[in-house]
């Protein structure tokens, strides 16, 4: 995964520091400068990067470190902790249970990959013996229902939607009720793309959530998004109870650092990543192994279990 | 923060550094790609080094002025394309003017194709749409919906057909029925996806369009640089033609989603040298504007 490059850059910066004979303020600053640059090249929100820099500097007070302490170790630990804090919100997301009906609502910016990911998510569970169903509550985008319908048909998953009804609220409620009666255990509600500047559409999203009472709201975001990711993710979180994130288009070249920022803004974990346009281009994402893979080279291993 | 050193002999790199660093940070806050922000600062440093500072000016404002000039220079198109004029020239030659919309997945190609169609209609130009995204679910119906709403003819052959062939047939049909413009929709594709990029360069080679329009979203971060450079590079490397067609212009979408983070516009133009011909700023047909260079520069430096 391309995000792994970030791990490489950070490790290199620390290596350079390790090679220095004396670790003084200059060495620390140079190391932080390189880490900062790597994070910014990966689209991590600039505010988060600056916070991280300040926090590390505060923790690593070079003058107060008594002689004999392992300064390098302390600096590494500080960087490790700060990165973990950014990536890991510390609480797992709601996990639907097979056989017990759950409603999962997909939200996100225009074109982020919601409809595609809805089907992938349904298909992923269907393969494991679930009974998923798809509800198309996007009555806005041209061809939205056809898109969901064609995807669902390919995967042999029941779907609900309408060519004529223009009220997403009505369709969402009817669809969820229909599939509850049919004993589906994973009812997935796809919604239109929207952004925070569209106040009325945010209100509509809030109403759909209120009416369908989703057990989980998944925020879908494109891995190529830049500095706007944080504010948008935060706005979604403020309007609906975002509980998890799916990062899409990880098969591209984008470094996915916007995802790090979104995680921080939504305080929710990334649970899956999209890696292509096909139904099974979908991978489970686990924060802990990811962090260890990101930083899990040589020197880092000792820090993992603390 | 930066003291005035008016009267000091010549500006040295070290004098400029703090102001440049602050400026680079500001550009990146506005979503300019790191690589581009760095290059810009280097070129500003290069242009100022060894110059004398005018009396009573601060280094920070000297740097800011130099940057402003650089930004205006980059964003002001070197090659200008006047679509309406070119459409009329083509019309006189009795052949349709062909525009191909290309770009990565989900950036807004199809929607903004419809907006461009509407804009052309407003100028009394007969438009035809060609549904050459024969891959993504719902892509054909999506375009058909726009065609119906705008009452524009659409050429479509359903899914799984070779898009290069569909485009060719669409252009033949347009020639027959006297359409002035053919707008060709293509499937989204990742710049690293070799087979899909090869298919795109084939479509362009086979149909030699008048305009290859790269659609990129204003939300994109550092990937903007990679998208544009790789699209150009792949179109060049994978084309059967010895003189391949590259990106002619940029359509920047989702400008309404980014507040003041307008940097993608700069990254895209800087890396490709292609002009931003349209800016998409919403989801209805009228949400299509021209790039306002002054206001972009002002926002970037604010
Ligand atoms: N390469 C790649 N393309 C993807 C991935 N996920 C989605 N896409 C593509 O991205 C484009 C947009 O996806 P959609 O699922 O329509 O996005 P959406 O969020 O539902 O869009 P709106 O409903 O218009 O807001 C389509 O071309 C998808 O095929 C992925 O993981 N990799
Ligand atoms: N806010 C906003 N949304 C836009 C704009 N342009 C397009 N969109 C939305 O972005 C989403 C994707 O647009 P499409 O036109 O389907 O994108 P595409 O590039 O054709 O997608 P693929 O063909 O799947 O690669 C839709 O929900 C559009 O309504 C814009 O300027 N502003
Ligand atoms: Mg959708
Ligand atoms: Mg499209």
XYZ file of C-alpha atoms and ligand atoms in Angstrom:
674
model
C 0.000 0.000 0.000
C 1.291 3.416 -0.929
C 0.743 4.859 2.542
C 3.624 2.589 3.503
C 5.921 5.123 1.836
C 5.183 7.427 4.720
C 6.519 4.810 7.126
C 9.648 4.637 5.011
C 10.208 8.403 5.044
C 9.721 8.590 8.784
C 12.020 5.689 9.412
C 14.668 7.305 7.236
C 14.383 10.577 9.143
C 14.864 8.740 12.424
C 17.738 6.739 11.029
C 19.495 9.966 10.111
C 18.980 11.122 13.660
C 20.322 7.855 15.012
C 23.472 8.336 12.998
C 24.171 11.698 14.597
C 26.737 11.484 17.396
C 25.064 14.001 19.663
C 21.354 14.635 19.663
C 20.807 18.316 20.262
C 18.068 20.725 19.302
C 19.363 21.004 15.737
C 19.301 17.289 15.177
C 15.790 17.020 16.589
C 14.606 19.935 14.466
C 16.070 18.455 11.316
C 14.391 15.146 12.047
C 11.045 16.816 12.706
C 11.419 18.881 9.563
C 11.795 15.769 7.457
C 8.874 14.045 9.138
C 6.735 17.146 8.637
C 7.578 17.240 4.974
C 6.721 13.572 4.515
C 3.359 14.052 6.234
C 2.529 17.085 4.112
C 3.435 15.262 0.923
C 0.918 12.664 2.022
C -1.879 15.231 2.411
C -2.082 15.045 6.190
C -3.899 18.156 7.351
C -1.423 20.928 8.045
C -2.937 21.715 11.458
C -2.461 18.122 12.580
C 1.106 18.182 11.371
C 1.857 21.325 13.336
C 0.210 19.920 16.461
C 2.249 16.789 16.163
C 5.409 18.818 15.834
C 4.648 20.916 18.909
C 3.587 17.926 20.967
C 6.757 16.056 20.195
C 8.836 19.085 21.064
C 7.003 19.432 24.356
C 7.505 15.833 25.292
C 11.116 15.786 24.285
C 12.590 18.486 26.420
C 16.221 18.044 25.604
C 17.486 20.173 28.471
C 15.526 18.351 31.083
C 16.663 14.982 29.985
C 19.098 13.868 32.640
C 22.395 12.638 31.374
C 22.428 8.915 30.799
C 18.877 8.736 29.564
C 18.448 7.324 26.116
C 17.358 10.429 24.287
C 16.906 8.666 21.018
C 14.530 6.183 22.571
C 12.494 8.965 24.135
C 12.201 10.823 20.851
C 11.165 7.691 19.021
C 8.583 6.851 21.628
C 7.144 10.368 21.393
C 6.836 10.224 17.614
C 5.333 6.771 17.771
C 2.739 7.805 20.339
C 1.760 10.921 18.418
C 1.292 8.997 15.166
C -0.759 6.341 16.917
C -2.949 8.985 18.470
C -3.633 10.401 15.027
C -4.473 7.060 13.464
C -6.190 5.244 16.259
C -9.263 6.863 17.785
C -9.024 4.335 20.572
C -12.518 2.965 20.238
C -13.572 0.261 17.814
C -16.538 0.889 15.531
C -19.897 -0.844 15.822
C -19.698 -4.294 14.239
C -22.921 -5.741 12.825
C -23.812 -9.273 13.950
C -24.828 -11.955 11.475
C -28.490 -12.878 11.847
C -29.340 -9.724 13.781
C -30.751 -6.910 11.613
C -28.494 -3.869 11.323
C -28.881 -0.723 9.280
C -25.721 0.814 7.838
C -25.843 4.215 6.167
C -23.170 5.409 3.713
C -22.387 9.127 3.520
C -19.692 11.247 1.905
C -18.634 13.862 -0.602
C -19.708 13.719 -4.257
C -17.998 10.982 -6.213
C -16.064 9.581 -3.249
C -17.139 6.015 -4.027
C -20.185 5.463 -1.798
C -22.344 3.518 -4.253
C -19.449 1.314 -5.355
C -18.375 0.679 -1.759
C -21.963 -0.103 -0.668
C -22.048 -3.001 -3.092
C -18.561 -4.152 -2.143
C -19.544 -4.075 1.531
C -22.737 -6.023 0.841
C -20.920 -8.544 -1.344
C -18.150 -8.970 1.230
C -20.732 -9.948 3.852
C -22.847 -12.022 1.512
C -19.850 -14.221 0.796
C -19.656 -14.905 4.519
C -23.245 -16.031 4.701
C -25.026 -12.765 5.531
C -28.278 -11.629 3.962
C -27.501 -8.084 2.812
C -29.801 -5.669 0.945
C -29.238 -2.310 -0.749
C -31.445 0.780 -0.530
C -30.858 3.592 -3.028
C -31.707 6.800 -1.179
C -29.926 8.881 -3.807
C -32.753 10.460 -5.758
C -30.584 13.282 -7.001
C -27.738 12.056 -9.166
C -28.598 11.168 -12.743
C -28.481 7.401 -13.164
C -27.934 6.734 -9.453
C -30.633 4.084 -9.184
C -29.484 2.359 -12.391
C -25.957 2.246 -11.033
C -26.985 0.614 -7.760
C -29.432 -1.675 -9.501
C -26.858 -2.934 -12.015
C -24.281 -3.477 -9.246
C -26.789 -5.282 -7.032
C -27.981 -7.448 -9.891
C -24.412 -8.485 -10.741
C -23.863 -9.533 -7.125
C -27.313 -11.027 -6.759
C -28.249 -8.782 -3.841
C -31.813 -7.519 -3.312
C -32.258 -3.772 -3.809
C -34.857 -1.081 -3.291
C -35.282 2.230 -5.072
C -37.469 4.261 -7.382
C -37.230 6.097 -10.681
C -40.030 8.493 -9.851
C -39.984 9.226 -6.113
C -37.861 12.303 -5.411
C -37.881 12.215 -1.611
C -34.853 10.286 -0.309
C -36.348 10.159 3.178
C -39.398 8.274 1.957
C -37.372 5.734 -0.013
C -34.918 5.176 2.823
C -37.695 4.473 5.307
C -39.686 2.245 2.950
C -36.592 0.347 1.857
C -35.399 -0.309 5.395
C -38.878 -1.462 6.460
C -39.217 -3.740 3.443
C -35.938 -5.490 4.085
C -36.529 -5.767 7.833
C -39.705 -7.686 7.002
C -37.686 -9.881 4.663
C -35.316 -10.694 7.511
C -32.241 -9.203 5.917
C -29.505 -8.845 8.505
C -27.509 -6.100 6.793
C -29.550 -3.263 5.328
C -27.331 -0.795 3.546
C -28.585 2.703 2.724
C -26.751 4.558 -0.054
C -27.175 8.353 -0.031
C -26.336 11.173 -2.472
C -22.997 12.883 -2.360
C -22.974 16.201 -0.522
C -20.553 18.688 1.024
C -20.609 20.894 4.088
C -21.345 24.080 2.170
C -24.707 22.575 1.143
C -26.570 23.218 4.397
C -29.917 21.924 3.140
C -28.384 18.659 1.978
C -26.737 18.189 5.346
C -30.116 18.693 6.963
C -31.584 16.098 4.586
C -28.852 13.628 5.584
C -29.582 14.251 9.246
C -33.257 13.514 8.625
C -32.531 10.284 6.748
C -30.385 9.186 9.693
C -33.053 10.177 12.178
C -35.728 8.233 10.298
C -33.768 5.063 9.550
C -31.833 4.960 12.840
C -28.686 3.398 11.407
C -26.587 1.249 13.724
C -23.540 2.481 11.869
C -22.849 5.487 9.655
C -19.876 4.985 7.350
C -18.068 8.006 5.944
C -16.597 7.179 2.541
C -13.634 9.164 1.350
C -11.399 9.255 -1.664
C -7.717 8.627 -0.920
C -6.614 11.484 -3.175
C -8.299 14.241 -1.181
C -6.052 17.033 0.038
C -6.252 19.698 2.718
C -10.057 20.013 2.521
C -10.483 16.478 3.927
C -10.320 17.440 7.568
C -12.976 20.165 7.552
C -15.357 18.118 5.429
C -14.971 15.004 7.576
C -15.464 17.048 10.711
C -18.667 18.582 9.301
C -20.085 15.145 8.475
C -19.253 13.971 11.975
C -21.084 16.961 13.455
C -24.257 16.274 11.471
C -24.549 12.492 11.736
C -23.005 9.932 14.059
C -20.159 8.817 11.779
C -18.790 5.605 13.295
C -16.369 4.337 10.704
C -14.454 5.355 7.578
C -13.866 3.615 4.244
C -11.013 4.963 2.153
C -11.454 4.325 -1.568
C -9.298 4.320 -4.708
C -6.245 3.038 -2.859
C -5.257 1.351 -6.119
C -4.291 4.769 -7.432
C -1.114 6.584 -6.649
C -2.564 8.775 -3.904
C -0.904 8.494 -0.582
C -4.066 8.466 1.475
C -2.826 10.874 4.120
C -6.147 12.667 3.887
C -7.438 9.486 5.492
C -5.206 10.019 8.498
C -6.711 13.475 8.805
C -10.252 12.194 8.387
C -9.715 9.606 11.062
C -8.616 12.330 13.404
C -11.595 14.518 12.472
C -14.230 11.796 12.777
C -12.591 10.038 15.710
C -13.569 6.836 13.926
C -11.453 4.014 12.592
C -10.866 3.156 8.946
C -12.510 -0.268 8.564
C -12.106 -1.077 4.864
C -10.212 0.226 1.879
C -11.298 0.141 -1.770
C -8.605 -1.035 -4.159
C -10.313 -1.016 -7.548
C -13.569 -0.733 -9.433
C -14.536 -4.379 -9.199
C -16.798 -5.938 -6.599
C -14.044 -7.752 -4.720
C -11.460 -4.963 -4.798
C -12.085 -4.442 -1.098
C -9.861 -5.096 1.897
C -10.409 -5.171 5.618
C -8.401 -2.465 7.310
C -7.083 -2.921 10.799
C -5.463 0.031 12.489
C -3.046 -1.816 14.771
C -1.343 -4.006 12.178
C -1.335 -0.995 9.875
C 0.503 1.150 12.413
C 2.965 -1.606 13.057
C 3.461 -2.100 9.347
C 3.816 1.638 8.910
C 6.440 1.897 11.607
C 7.152 -1.721 12.286
C 10.733 -1.790 11.155
C 13.689 -2.655 13.356
C 13.786 -0.150 16.159
C 10.052 0.240 16.344
C 9.188 -3.299 17.295
C 10.200 -2.746 20.897
C 7.695 0.100 21.215
C 4.700 -1.718 19.897
C 3.563 -3.455 23.021
C 3.870 -0.562 25.420
C 8.204 38.654 12.768
C 10.682 39.489 9.996
C 12.665 42.572 10.638
C 13.291 45.179 8.048
C 16.800 45.221 6.721
C 16.353 48.148 4.448
C 19.619 49.540 3.343
C 21.479 46.299 3.725
C 23.589 45.610 0.658
C 22.232 42.591 -1.147
C 19.607 39.997 -0.297
C 21.083 36.668 0.611
C 19.411 33.315 0.730
C 19.492 33.277 4.536
C 17.632 36.610 4.693
C 14.870 35.229 2.528
C 14.488 31.876 4.208
C 12.103 32.671 7.091
C 9.706 34.589 4.839
C 9.805 31.868 2.213
C 9.176 29.152 4.737
C 6.105 30.978 6.033
C 4.899 31.451 2.473
C 5.403 27.807 1.587
C 3.368 26.819 4.630
C 0.611 29.194 3.617
C 0.490 27.761 0.092
C 0.272 24.232 1.457
C -2.504 25.229 3.846
C -4.365 26.301 0.700
C -3.822 22.805 -0.736
C -0.958 23.530 -3.111
C 1.040 20.304 -3.566
C 4.206 20.219 -1.470
C 6.462 19.739 -4.474
C 4.931 22.704 -6.281
C 5.064 24.992 -3.245
C 8.730 24.091 -2.817
C 9.573 24.751 -6.463
C 7.767 28.079 -6.408
C 9.634 29.215 -3.329
C 12.925 28.184 -4.890
C 12.222 30.197 -8.003
C 11.198 33.234 -5.972
C 14.398 32.919 -3.935
C 16.394 32.663 -7.140
C 14.766 35.775 -8.568
C 15.449 37.837 -5.445
C 18.893 36.655 -4.424
C 21.536 39.318 -4.875
C 18.903 42.023 -5.466
C 18.885 45.143 -3.348
C 15.966 45.651 -1.035
C 14.150 48.901 -1.764
C 14.318 51.238 1.226
C 11.607 50.924 3.842
C 10.331 47.604 2.573
C 10.256 44.408 4.525
C 11.663 41.190 3.263
C 8.311 39.516 3.805
C 6.497 41.952 1.542
C 9.225 41.799 -1.106
C 8.907 38.029 -1.119
C 5.131 38.270 -1.222
C 5.211 40.601 -4.224
C 7.614 38.353 -6.089
C 5.414 35.360 -5.337
C 2.306 37.177 -6.492
C 3.962 37.937 -9.813
C 5.054 34.326 -10.195
C 1.547 33.042 -9.459
C -0.120 35.362 -11.948
C 2.437 34.373 -14.560
C 1.822 30.653 -14.023
C -1.956 30.867 -13.943
C -2.318 33.127 -16.960
C -2.672 30.835 -19.966
C 0.145 30.853 -22.477
C -1.916 29.112 -25.091
C -5.443 30.336 -25.177
C -8.222 28.238 -26.593
C -11.406 29.844 -27.801
C -13.834 26.960 -28.101
C -16.647 28.978 -29.637
C -14.390 30.323 -32.359
C -12.902 26.892 -33.056
C -16.383 25.357 -33.236
C -17.310 27.860 -35.929
C -14.152 27.156 -37.884
C -14.951 23.430 -37.782
C -18.508 24.163 -38.831
C -17.327 25.979 -41.922
C -15.269 22.922 -42.781
C -18.409 20.827 -42.289
C -17.020 18.593 -39.608
C -18.039 18.282 -35.987
C -15.799 19.691 -33.265
C -14.945 16.807 -30.939
C -14.186 17.139 -27.222
C -13.036 14.152 -25.142
C -13.442 14.326 -21.351
C -10.789 12.355 -19.467
C -9.747 11.938 -15.842
C -9.617 9.672 -12.801
C -12.713 8.100 -11.225
C -15.539 10.175 -9.832
C -14.094 13.637 -10.435
C -17.130 14.891 -12.384
C -16.477 14.128 -16.059
C -20.036 13.184 -17.008
C -21.757 15.910 -14.988
C -19.515 18.649 -16.320
C -19.830 17.299 -19.850
C -23.545 18.003 -19.443
C -22.783 21.512 -18.156
C -20.550 22.211 -21.161
C -23.351 20.911 -23.422
C -25.751 23.351 -21.801
C -23.269 26.199 -22.200
C -22.820 25.413 -25.897
C -26.599 25.259 -26.332
C -26.804 28.754 -24.915
C -24.570 29.805 -27.802
C -26.869 28.232 -30.397
C -24.551 25.336 -31.050
C -25.935 21.878 -31.883
C -24.461 19.375 -29.493
C -24.420 15.611 -29.463
C -23.298 13.426 -26.560
C -21.381 10.172 -27.002
C -21.706 7.616 -24.200
C -18.228 6.096 -24.341
C -18.058 5.058 -20.697
C -19.103 1.520 -21.517
C -17.769 0.158 -18.247
C -19.139 1.734 -15.063
C -22.595 0.643 -13.882
C -25.199 3.265 -14.666
C -22.831 5.413 -16.746
C -24.930 5.178 -19.913
C -28.215 5.875 -18.102
C -26.555 8.803 -16.303
C -25.610 10.448 -19.592
C -28.956 9.551 -21.144
C -30.724 11.344 -18.286
C -28.720 14.511 -18.926
C -29.344 14.255 -22.668
C -33.078 13.936 -22.090
C -33.240 16.844 -19.659
C -31.286 19.079 -22.028
C -33.031 17.676 -25.102
C -29.760 16.814 -26.752
C -29.251 13.763 -28.982
C -27.095 11.034 -27.526
C -25.169 8.305 -29.298
C -24.956 5.140 -27.219
C -24.189 1.481 -27.758
C -24.698 0.148 -24.217
C -21.983 -1.517 -22.169
C -18.884 -3.569 -22.848
C -18.301 -2.126 -26.318
C -14.922 -0.741 -27.352
C -15.198 2.951 -26.433
C -12.875 3.970 -29.280
C -15.281 2.408 -31.761
C -18.369 3.904 -30.125
C -16.726 7.334 -30.340
C -15.871 6.809 -34.001
C -19.449 5.843 -34.840
C -20.757 8.787 -32.843
C -18.607 11.201 -34.837
C -19.786 9.639 -38.117
C -23.377 10.009 -36.957
C -22.744 13.642 -36.005
C -21.265 14.342 -39.426
C -24.387 12.855 -41.012
C -26.891 14.714 -38.897
C -25.002 17.990 -38.937
C -24.188 18.320 -35.236
C -21.646 21.053 -34.553
C -20.047 19.468 -31.503
C -19.610 15.933 -30.148
C -18.934 15.622 -26.424
C -17.318 12.265 -25.672
C -17.702 10.869 -22.145
C -15.087 8.328 -21.061
C -14.779 6.013 -18.072
C -12.758 7.186 -15.102
C -9.360 5.543 -14.755
C -6.375 5.646 -12.442
C -3.294 7.207 -13.995
C -1.234 4.120 -13.120
C -3.620 1.667 -14.745
C -1.691 0.766 -17.883
C -4.389 -1.204 -19.791
C -6.984 1.516 -19.230
C -4.548 4.292 -20.142
C -3.650 2.384 -23.294
C -7.339 2.143 -24.220
C -7.687 5.892 -23.713
C -4.740 6.737 -25.921
C -6.236 4.451 -28.542
C -9.557 6.313 -28.345
C -7.737 9.593 -28.807
C -5.540 8.251 -31.615
C -8.451 6.749 -33.529
C -10.681 9.791 -33.268
C -8.222 12.721 -33.225
C -10.482 14.999 -31.195
C -10.171 18.763 -31.386
C -9.894 19.096 -27.628
C -8.691 16.713 -24.927
C -10.099 18.074 -21.706
C -8.658 16.776 -18.446
C -11.221 16.845 -15.662
C -9.711 17.184 -12.192
C -11.369 17.946 -8.880
C -10.394 20.891 -6.720
C -10.462 18.564 -3.683
C -7.405 16.626 -4.809
C -4.211 17.053 -2.826
C -0.663 16.135 -3.786
C -1.994 13.561 -6.240
C -2.929 16.396 -8.636
C 0.675 16.527 -9.794
C 0.854 12.803 -10.397
C -2.522 12.636 -12.176
C -1.673 15.270 -14.735
C 1.913 14.308 -15.362
C 1.042 10.621 -15.733
C -1.967 11.246 -17.998
C 0.292 13.243 -20.289
C 3.136 10.787 -20.045
C 0.947 7.738 -20.688
C -0.886 9.429 -23.560
C 2.531 10.084 -25.076
C 4.125 6.701 -24.368
C 1.180 4.449 -25.157
C -0.036 6.140 -28.320
C 0.542 4.411 -31.656
C 1.108 7.841 -33.177
C 4.607 9.363 -33.508
C 3.173 12.757 -32.554
C 0.616 11.898 -29.869
C -2.078 14.206 -28.570
C -1.747 15.328 -24.966
C -4.000 17.232 -22.598
C -5.133 20.522 -24.149
C -7.025 22.033 -21.266
C -8.296 21.496 -17.731
C -11.806 21.473 -16.343
C -11.566 22.002 -12.590
C -14.576 20.612 -10.695
C -16.109 20.754 -7.216
C -14.800 24.266 -6.668
C -17.786 24.828 -4.383
C -16.490 22.278 -1.856
C -13.127 23.735 -0.897
C -13.626 27.140 0.775
C -10.288 28.932 0.430
C -8.237 25.807 -0.292
C -7.848 26.650 -3.983
C -4.324 25.252 -4.421
C -5.197 22.340 -6.729
C -5.778 24.869 -9.524
C -2.179 25.994 -9.203
C -0.725 22.489 -8.919
C -2.554 21.348 -12.053
C -1.613 24.304 -14.221
C 1.968 24.380 -12.977
C 2.617 20.731 -13.753
C 0.870 20.558 -17.126
C 1.106 24.045 -18.557
C -2.473 23.558 -19.752
C -5.026 26.309 -19.108
C -8.046 25.918 -16.823
C -10.827 26.341 -19.372
C -13.810 25.825 -17.095
C -14.486 25.677 -13.382
C -17.338 23.508 -12.117
C -18.864 24.943 -8.997
C -22.009 22.965 -8.264
C -24.304 20.245 -9.487
C -26.667 22.095 -11.791
C -26.204 22.938 -15.458
C -25.494 26.599 -14.829
C -22.667 25.892 -12.361
C -19.857 26.392 -14.853
C -17.520 29.369 -14.692
C -14.290 30.744 -16.056
C -11.217 30.765 -13.832
C -10.667 34.055 -12.073
C -6.870 34.272 -11.862
C -6.845 37.400 -9.714
C -9.103 35.957 -7.102
C -7.191 32.652 -6.997
C -3.905 34.480 -6.457
C -5.458 36.663 -3.779
C -6.868 33.641 -1.971
C -3.592 31.737 -2.172
C -1.664 34.578 -0.560
C -4.263 35.541 2.042
N -10.047 2.744 -9.062
C -11.038 2.770 -8.161
N -12.186 3.360 -8.483
C -13.165 3.370 -7.556
C -13.024 2.806 -6.269
N -14.193 3.009 -5.589
C -15.012 3.671 -6.439
N -14.413 3.894 -7.630
C -14.908 4.616 -8.811
O -15.143 5.957 -8.460
C -16.209 6.489 -9.231
C -17.265 7.098 -8.319
O -17.809 6.066 -7.527
P -19.305 6.089 -7.005
O -19.501 4.850 -6.206
O -20.237 6.392 -8.096
O -19.210 7.334 -6.017
P -20.383 7.975 -5.141
O -19.743 8.450 -3.892
O -21.514 7.043 -5.018
O -20.782 9.215 -6.054
P -22.079 10.186 -5.866
O -23.212 9.286 -5.548
O -22.199 10.889 -7.161
O -21.722 11.106 -4.763
C -16.717 5.339 -10.087
O -16.083 5.417 -11.344
C -16.222 4.107 -9.349
O -16.045 3.011 -10.216
C -11.762 2.192 -5.939
O -11.519 1.693 -4.842
N -10.809 2.205 -6.932
N -20.346 19.906 -5.586
C -20.054 19.553 -6.837
N -20.295 18.306 -7.240
C -19.982 17.976 -8.508
C -19.411 18.889 -9.407
N -19.229 18.258 -10.585
C -19.671 16.988 -10.411
N -20.142 16.808 -9.156
C -20.700 15.585 -8.556
O -19.684 14.610 -8.440
C -20.236 13.307 -8.551
C -19.504 12.519 -9.612
O -19.759 13.121 -10.871
P -19.676 12.341 -12.245
O -19.957 13.330 -13.314
O -20.476 11.112 -12.206
O -18.128 11.969 -12.252
P -17.334 11.137 -13.321
O -15.966 11.690 -13.355
O -18.080 11.079 -14.589
O -17.329 9.696 -12.609
P -16.925 8.296 -13.257
O -17.471 8.300 -14.636
O -17.535 7.289 -12.360
O -15.436 8.250 -13.215
C -21.721 13.502 -8.847
O -22.423 13.400 -7.624
C -21.779 14.923 -9.367
O -23.029 15.542 -9.125
C -19.147 20.228 -8.946
O -18.640 21.094 -9.646
N -19.492 20.497 -7.657
Mg -23.537 7.300 -5.449
Mg -18.701 9.452 -15.728
